[in-house]
Amino acid sequence: NIDMYLILASLGALLIGMSKGGLPMVGMMSVPLLSLVMSPVKAAVMLLPLYIISDFVGVWLYRRQYSAPNLKILIPASVVGVFIGWLTASMISDQTIKFIIGLMGVGFCLQTWFRRGQSVEAQPAAKIKGYFWGALAGFTSFISHAGGPPFQIYVLPQKLSKAEFAGTATIFFAVINISKILPY
């Protein structure tokens, strides 16, 4: 139904705009919404230009505020994750992709819920954890633009300043989004 497609596509674009305007997690809902009327991978491909356009603005705004040690760990790992996503996308069913999206969301919620109220010291950037979570962020971003939870699971315990966290996330996802152009 073309009307439902246009409504969901418009809502997806609105959610992406909201995610870049200060509500980062709502952007993850755009692919699941569109997957009601199309394949999740096709929805991710269709939304990629919106993410890239908004990334240019974000990178410019945060070009001086980011965590270089984290980006040095996360970016190479995420490119590997995007590559793995590209290699496996044709082998994974739409239902499996939807399951992975849901699992990531539930996992992030549980992780946040169980850590609530804990006063933990800031953790340093760690290569092994960063490689794992970076690759997972690249993979989940490739299949559904849902790389936020793995990124946050790795970076939030470091207790970066708000600007440094936002800049690191913006640059990280801009690189991931650019790395998805050829595979898509």
PDB file of C-alpha atoms in Angstrom:
ATOM      1  CA  ASN A   1       0.000   0.000   0.000  1.00  0.00           C
ATOM      2  CA  ILE A   2       1.629   3.236  -1.212  1.00  0.00           C
ATOM      3  CA  ASP A   3      -0.123   5.423   1.377  1.00  0.00           C
ATOM      4  CA  MET A   4       1.198   3.352   4.286  1.00  0.00           C
ATOM      5  CA  TYR A   5       4.669   3.344   2.694  1.00  0.00           C
ATOM      6  CA  LEU A   6       4.687   7.155   2.396  1.00  0.00           C
ATOM      7  CA  ILE A   7       3.423   7.615   5.942  1.00  0.00           C
ATOM      8  CA  LEU A   8       6.049   5.261   7.387  1.00  0.00           C
ATOM      9  CA  ALA A   9       8.843   6.700   5.225  1.00  0.00           C
ATOM     10  CA  SER A  10       7.936  10.217   6.372  1.00  0.00           C
ATOM     11  CA  LEU A  11       7.809   9.095   9.991  1.00  0.00           C
ATOM     12  CA  GLY A  12      11.183   7.368   9.551  1.00  0.00           C
ATOM     13  CA  ALA A  13      12.710  10.576   8.178  1.00  0.00           C
ATOM     14  CA  LEU A  14      11.228  12.527  11.090  1.00  0.00           C
ATOM     15  CA  LEU A  15      12.701  10.057  13.582  1.00  0.00           C
ATOM     16  CA  ILE A  16      16.139  10.373  11.963  1.00  0.00           C
ATOM     17  CA  GLY A  17      15.902  14.152  12.242  1.00  0.00           C
ATOM     18  CA  MET A  18      14.880  13.862  15.885  1.00  0.00           C
ATOM     19  CA  SER A  19      17.786  11.515  16.564  1.00  0.00           C
ATOM     20  CA  LYS A  20      20.240  14.036  15.165  1.00  0.00           C
ATOM     21  CA  GLY A  21      18.540  16.833  17.083  1.00  0.00           C
ATOM     22  CA  GLY A  22      19.077  15.426  20.561  1.00  0.00           C
ATOM     23  CA  LEU A  23      17.026  12.216  20.890  1.00  0.00           C
ATOM     24  CA  PRO A  24      19.585   9.694  19.624  1.00  0.00           C
ATOM     25  CA  MET A  25      17.728   6.452  20.307  1.00  0.00           C
ATOM     26  CA  VAL A  26      14.550   7.335  18.379  1.00  0.00           C
ATOM     27  CA  GLY A  27      16.403   7.110  15.067  1.00  0.00           C
ATOM     28  CA  MET A  28      16.774   3.360  15.625  1.00  0.00           C
ATOM     29  CA  MET A  29      13.016   3.017  15.231  1.00  0.00           C
ATOM     30  CA  SER A  30      13.057   4.159  11.590  1.00  0.00           C
ATOM     31  CA  VAL A  31      14.168   0.822  10.101  1.00  0.00           C
ATOM     32  CA  PRO A  32      11.778  -1.313  12.195  1.00  0.00           C
ATOM     33  CA  LEU A  33       8.943   1.007  11.166  1.00  0.00           C
ATOM     34  CA  LEU A  34       9.753   0.731   7.484  1.00  0.00           C
ATOM     35  CA  SER A  35      10.248  -3.012   7.805  1.00  0.00           C
ATOM     36  CA  LEU A  36       6.485  -3.214   8.236  1.00  0.00           C
ATOM     37  CA  VAL A  37       6.187  -2.499   4.499  1.00  0.00           C
ATOM     38  CA  MET A  38       9.571  -3.636   3.109  1.00  0.00           C
ATOM     39  CA  SER A  39      12.662  -5.691   3.861  1.00  0.00           C
ATOM     40  CA  PRO A  40      14.702  -4.280   6.783  1.00  0.00           C
ATOM     41  CA  VAL A  41      17.834  -4.216   4.616  1.00  0.00           C
ATOM     42  CA  LYS A  42      16.013  -2.278   1.865  1.00  0.00           C
ATOM     43  CA  ALA A  43      14.723   0.122   4.530  1.00  0.00           C
ATOM     44  CA  ALA A  44      18.279   0.634   5.801  1.00  0.00           C
ATOM     45  CA  VAL A  45      19.524   1.291   2.258  1.00  0.00           C
ATOM     46  CA  MET A  46      16.726   3.779   1.619  1.00  0.00           C
ATOM     47  CA  LEU A  47      17.460   5.722   4.817  1.00  0.00           C
ATOM     48  CA  LEU A  48      21.258   5.855   4.414  1.00  0.00           C
ATOM     49  CA  PRO A  49      21.312   9.143   2.431  1.00  0.00           C
ATOM     50  CA  LEU A  50      19.390  10.888   5.229  1.00  0.00           C
ATOM     51  CA  TYR A  51      21.907   9.673   7.783  1.00  0.00           C
ATOM     52  CA  ILE A  52      24.878  10.760   5.660  1.00  0.00           C
ATOM     53  CA  ILE A  53      23.485  14.247   5.038  1.00  0.00           C
ATOM     54  CA  SER A  54      22.858  14.765   8.744  1.00  0.00           C
ATOM     55  CA  ASP A  55      26.310  13.333   9.547  1.00  0.00           C
ATOM     56  CA  PHE A  56      28.014  16.132   7.612  1.00  0.00           C
ATOM     57  CA  VAL A  57      26.421  18.729   9.872  1.00  0.00           C
ATOM     58  CA  GLY A  58      27.218  16.776  13.039  1.00  0.00           C
ATOM     59  CA  VAL A  59      30.851  16.206  12.124  1.00  0.00           C
ATOM     60  CA  TRP A  60      31.277  19.911  11.438  1.00  0.00           C
ATOM     61  CA  LEU A  61      29.710  20.830  14.790  1.00  0.00           C
ATOM     62  CA  TYR A  62      31.789  18.338  16.803  1.00  0.00           C
ATOM     63  CA  ARG A  63      35.016  18.461  14.783  1.00  0.00           C
ATOM     64  CA  ARG A  64      37.013  19.556  17.859  1.00  0.00           C
ATOM     65  CA  GLN A  65      35.254  17.554  20.587  1.00  0.00           C
ATOM     66  CA  TYR A  66      35.761  13.793  20.435  1.00  0.00           C
ATOM     67  CA  SER A  67      37.714  10.959  22.011  1.00  0.00           C
ATOM     68  CA  ALA A  68      40.594  10.116  19.668  1.00  0.00           C
ATOM     69  CA  PRO A  69      41.593   6.941  21.600  1.00  0.00           C
ATOM     70  CA  ASN A  70      38.065   5.567  21.208  1.00  0.00           C
ATOM     71  CA  LEU A  71      37.845   6.412  17.522  1.00  0.00           C
ATOM     72  CA  LYS A  72      41.216   4.722  16.880  1.00  0.00           C
ATOM     73  CA  ILE A  73      39.802   1.518  18.380  1.00  0.00           C
ATOM     74  CA  LEU A  74      36.184   1.677  17.225  1.00  0.00           C
ATOM     75  CA  ILE A  75      36.499   2.800  13.603  1.00  0.00           C
ATOM     76  CA  PRO A  76      38.626  -0.092  12.263  1.00  0.00           C
ATOM     77  CA  ALA A  77      36.478  -2.569  14.191  1.00  0.00           C
ATOM     78  CA  SER A  78      33.261  -1.069  12.858  1.00  0.00           C
ATOM     79  CA  VAL A  79      34.480  -1.279   9.259  1.00  0.00           C
ATOM     80  CA  VAL A  80      35.117  -5.000   9.849  1.00  0.00           C
ATOM     81  CA  GLY A  81      31.574  -5.248  11.274  1.00  0.00           C
ATOM     82  CA  VAL A  82      30.109  -3.521   8.202  1.00  0.00           C
ATOM     83  CA  PHE A  83      32.053  -5.960   6.004  1.00  0.00           C
ATOM     84  CA  ILE A  84      30.694  -8.937   7.973  1.00  0.00           C
ATOM     85  CA  GLY A  85      27.195  -7.466   7.655  1.00  0.00           C
ATOM     86  CA  TRP A  86      27.664  -7.161   3.900  1.00  0.00           C
ATOM     87  CA  LEU A  87      28.924 -10.761   3.617  1.00  0.00           C
ATOM     88  CA  THR A  88      26.054 -12.182   5.651  1.00  0.00           C
ATOM     89  CA  ALA A  89      23.108  -9.919   4.711  1.00  0.00           C
ATOM     90  CA  SER A  90      21.995 -12.120   1.832  1.00  0.00           C
ATOM     91  CA  MET A  91      22.119 -15.208   4.069  1.00  0.00           C
ATOM     92  CA  ILE A  92      20.050 -13.728   6.891  1.00  0.00           C
ATOM     93  CA  SER A  93      16.274 -13.763   6.624  1.00  0.00           C
ATOM     94  CA  ASP A  94      14.177 -10.660   7.268  1.00  0.00           C
ATOM     95  CA  GLN A  95      12.762 -12.352  10.383  1.00  0.00           C
ATOM     96  CA  THR A  96      16.274 -12.973  11.723  1.00  0.00           C
ATOM     97  CA  ILE A  97      17.191  -9.337  11.118  1.00  0.00           C
ATOM     98  CA  LYS A  98      14.052  -8.215  12.952  1.00  0.00           C
ATOM     99  CA  PHE A  99      14.959 -10.598  15.779  1.00  0.00           C
ATOM    100  CA  ILE A 100      18.498  -9.172  15.972  1.00  0.00           C
ATOM    101  CA  ILE A 101      17.100  -5.624  16.069  1.00  0.00           C
ATOM    102  CA  GLY A 102      14.762  -6.577  18.891  1.00  0.00           C
ATOM    103  CA  LEU A 103      17.467  -8.477  20.747  1.00  0.00           C
ATOM    104  CA  MET A 104      19.793  -5.460  20.586  1.00  0.00           C
ATOM    105  CA  GLY A 105      17.081  -3.196  21.973  1.00  0.00           C
ATOM    106  CA  VAL A 106      16.165  -5.592  24.800  1.00  0.00           C
ATOM    107  CA  GLY A 107      19.827  -6.216  25.593  1.00  0.00           C
ATOM    108  CA  PHE A 108      20.571  -2.511  25.799  1.00  0.00           C
ATOM    109  CA  CYS A 109      17.536  -1.912  28.025  1.00  0.00           C
ATOM    110  CA  LEU A 110      18.494  -4.767  30.351  1.00  0.00           C
ATOM    111  CA  GLN A 111      22.096  -3.593  30.538  1.00  0.00           C
ATOM    112  CA  THR A 112      20.949  -0.053  31.353  1.00  0.00           C
ATOM    113  CA  TRP A 113      18.398  -1.296  33.880  1.00  0.00           C
ATOM    114  CA  PHE A 114      20.832  -3.575  35.755  1.00  0.00           C
ATOM    115  CA  ARG A 115      23.470  -0.844  35.969  1.00  0.00           C
ATOM    116  CA  ARG A 116      21.003   1.784  37.194  1.00  0.00           C
ATOM    117  CA  GLY A 117      22.107   3.347  40.456  1.00  0.00           C
ATOM    118  CA  GLN A 118      25.581   1.848  40.379  1.00  0.00           C
ATOM    119  CA  SER A 119      28.325   4.314  41.083  1.00  0.00           C
ATOM    120  CA  VAL A 120      31.220   3.018  39.024  1.00  0.00           C
ATOM    121  CA  GLU A 121      34.508   4.734  38.271  1.00  0.00           C
ATOM    122  CA  ALA A 122      35.083   5.914  34.736  1.00  0.00           C
ATOM    123  CA  GLN A 123      36.575   3.130  32.628  1.00  0.00           C
ATOM    124  CA  PRO A 124      39.408   3.781  30.167  1.00  0.00           C
ATOM    125  CA  ALA A 125      39.165   2.974  26.478  1.00  0.00           C
ATOM    126  CA  ALA A 126      40.019  -0.719  26.126  1.00  0.00           C
ATOM    127  CA  LYS A 127      41.114  -2.318  22.869  1.00  0.00           C
ATOM    128  CA  ILE A 128      39.563  -5.790  23.225  1.00  0.00           C
ATOM    129  CA  LYS A 129      36.183  -4.483  24.405  1.00  0.00           C
ATOM    130  CA  GLY A 130      36.324  -1.710  21.830  1.00  0.00           C
ATOM    131  CA  TYR A 131      37.075  -4.102  18.981  1.00  0.00           C
ATOM    132  CA  PHE A 132      34.167  -6.330  19.965  1.00  0.00           C
ATOM    133  CA  TRP A 133      31.594  -3.567  20.522  1.00  0.00           C
ATOM    134  CA  GLY A 134      32.855  -1.588  17.522  1.00  0.00           C
ATOM    135  CA  ALA A 135      32.507  -4.590  15.202  1.00  0.00           C
ATOM    136  CA  LEU A 136      29.049  -5.327  16.613  1.00  0.00           C
ATOM    137  CA  ALA A 137      28.056  -1.672  16.116  1.00  0.00           C
ATOM    138  CA  GLY A 138      29.243  -1.849  12.491  1.00  0.00           C
ATOM    139  CA  PHE A 139      27.330  -5.085  11.901  1.00  0.00           C
ATOM    140  CA  THR A 140      24.058  -3.932  13.489  1.00  0.00           C
ATOM    141  CA  SER A 141      24.368  -0.571  11.796  1.00  0.00           C
ATOM    142  CA  PHE A 142      24.750  -2.295   8.436  1.00  0.00           C
ATOM    143  CA  ILE A 143      21.657  -4.446   8.820  1.00  0.00           C
ATOM    144  CA  SER A 144      19.386  -1.907  10.511  1.00  0.00           C
ATOM    145  CA  HIS A 145      21.114   1.384  11.439  1.00  0.00           C
ATOM    146  CA  ALA A 146      20.991   0.133  15.037  1.00  0.00           C
ATOM    147  CA  GLY A 147      24.633   0.521  16.021  1.00  0.00           C
ATOM    148  CA  GLY A 148      23.811   2.815  18.938  1.00  0.00           C
ATOM    149  CA  PRO A 149      23.373   0.194  21.690  1.00  0.00           C
ATOM    150  CA  PRO A 150      26.736  -1.570  21.154  1.00  0.00           C
ATOM    151  CA  PHE A 151      28.478   1.815  20.899  1.00  0.00           C
ATOM    152  CA  GLN A 152      26.844   3.013  24.103  1.00  0.00           C
ATOM    153  CA  ILE A 153      27.551  -0.213  25.998  1.00  0.00           C
ATOM    154  CA  TYR A 154      31.235   0.362  25.275  1.00  0.00           C
ATOM    155  CA  VAL A 155      31.486   4.152  25.651  1.00  0.00           C
ATOM    156  CA  LEU A 156      29.039   5.058  28.446  1.00  0.00           C
ATOM    157  CA  PRO A 157      31.127   3.417  31.221  1.00  0.00           C
ATOM    158  CA  GLN A 158      33.957   5.791  30.257  1.00  0.00           C
ATOM    159  CA  LYS A 159      31.869   8.737  31.489  1.00  0.00           C
ATOM    160  CA  LEU A 160      33.024  11.114  28.761  1.00  0.00           C
ATOM    161  CA  SER A 161      31.800  14.701  28.866  1.00  0.00           C
ATOM    162  CA  LYS A 162      28.549  15.237  26.972  1.00  0.00           C
ATOM    163  CA  ALA A 163      30.275  17.082  24.127  1.00  0.00           C
ATOM    164  CA  GLU A 164      33.057  14.492  23.856  1.00  0.00           C
ATOM    165  CA  PHE A 165      30.519  11.639  23.863  1.00  0.00           C
ATOM    166  CA  ALA A 166      28.366  13.348  21.215  1.00  0.00           C
ATOM    167  CA  GLY A 167      31.394  14.172  19.052  1.00  0.00           C
ATOM    168  CA  THR A 168      32.778  10.649  19.293  1.00  0.00           C
ATOM    169  CA  ALA A 169      29.384   9.162  18.407  1.00  0.00           C
ATOM    170  CA  THR A 170      28.852  11.586  15.529  1.00  0.00           C
ATOM    171  CA  ILE A 171      32.243  10.960  13.930  1.00  0.00           C
ATOM    172  CA  PHE A 172      32.032   7.210  14.562  1.00  0.00           C
ATOM    173  CA  PHE A 173      28.635   6.819  12.891  1.00  0.00           C
ATOM    174  CA  ALA A 174      29.570   9.148  10.043  1.00  0.00           C
ATOM    175  CA  VAL A 175      32.474   6.829   9.201  1.00  0.00           C
ATOM    176  CA  ILE A 176      30.229   3.757   9.515  1.00  0.00           C
ATOM    177  CA  ASN A 177      27.606   5.323   7.251  1.00  0.00           C
ATOM    178  CA  ILE A 178      30.167   6.250   4.609  1.00  0.00           C
ATOM    179  CA  SER A 179      31.629   2.724   4.774  1.00  0.00           C
ATOM    180  CA  LYS A 180      28.156   1.309   3.974  1.00  0.00           C
ATOM    181  CA  ILE A 181      27.801   3.128   0.641  1.00  0.00           C
ATOM    182  CA  LEU A 182      29.618   0.582  -1.559  1.00  0.00           C
ATOM    183  CA  PRO A 183      28.230  -2.563   0.113  1.00  0.00           C
ATOM    184  CA  TYR A 184      24.671  -1.232  -0.112  1.00  0.00           C
TER     185      TYR A 184
END
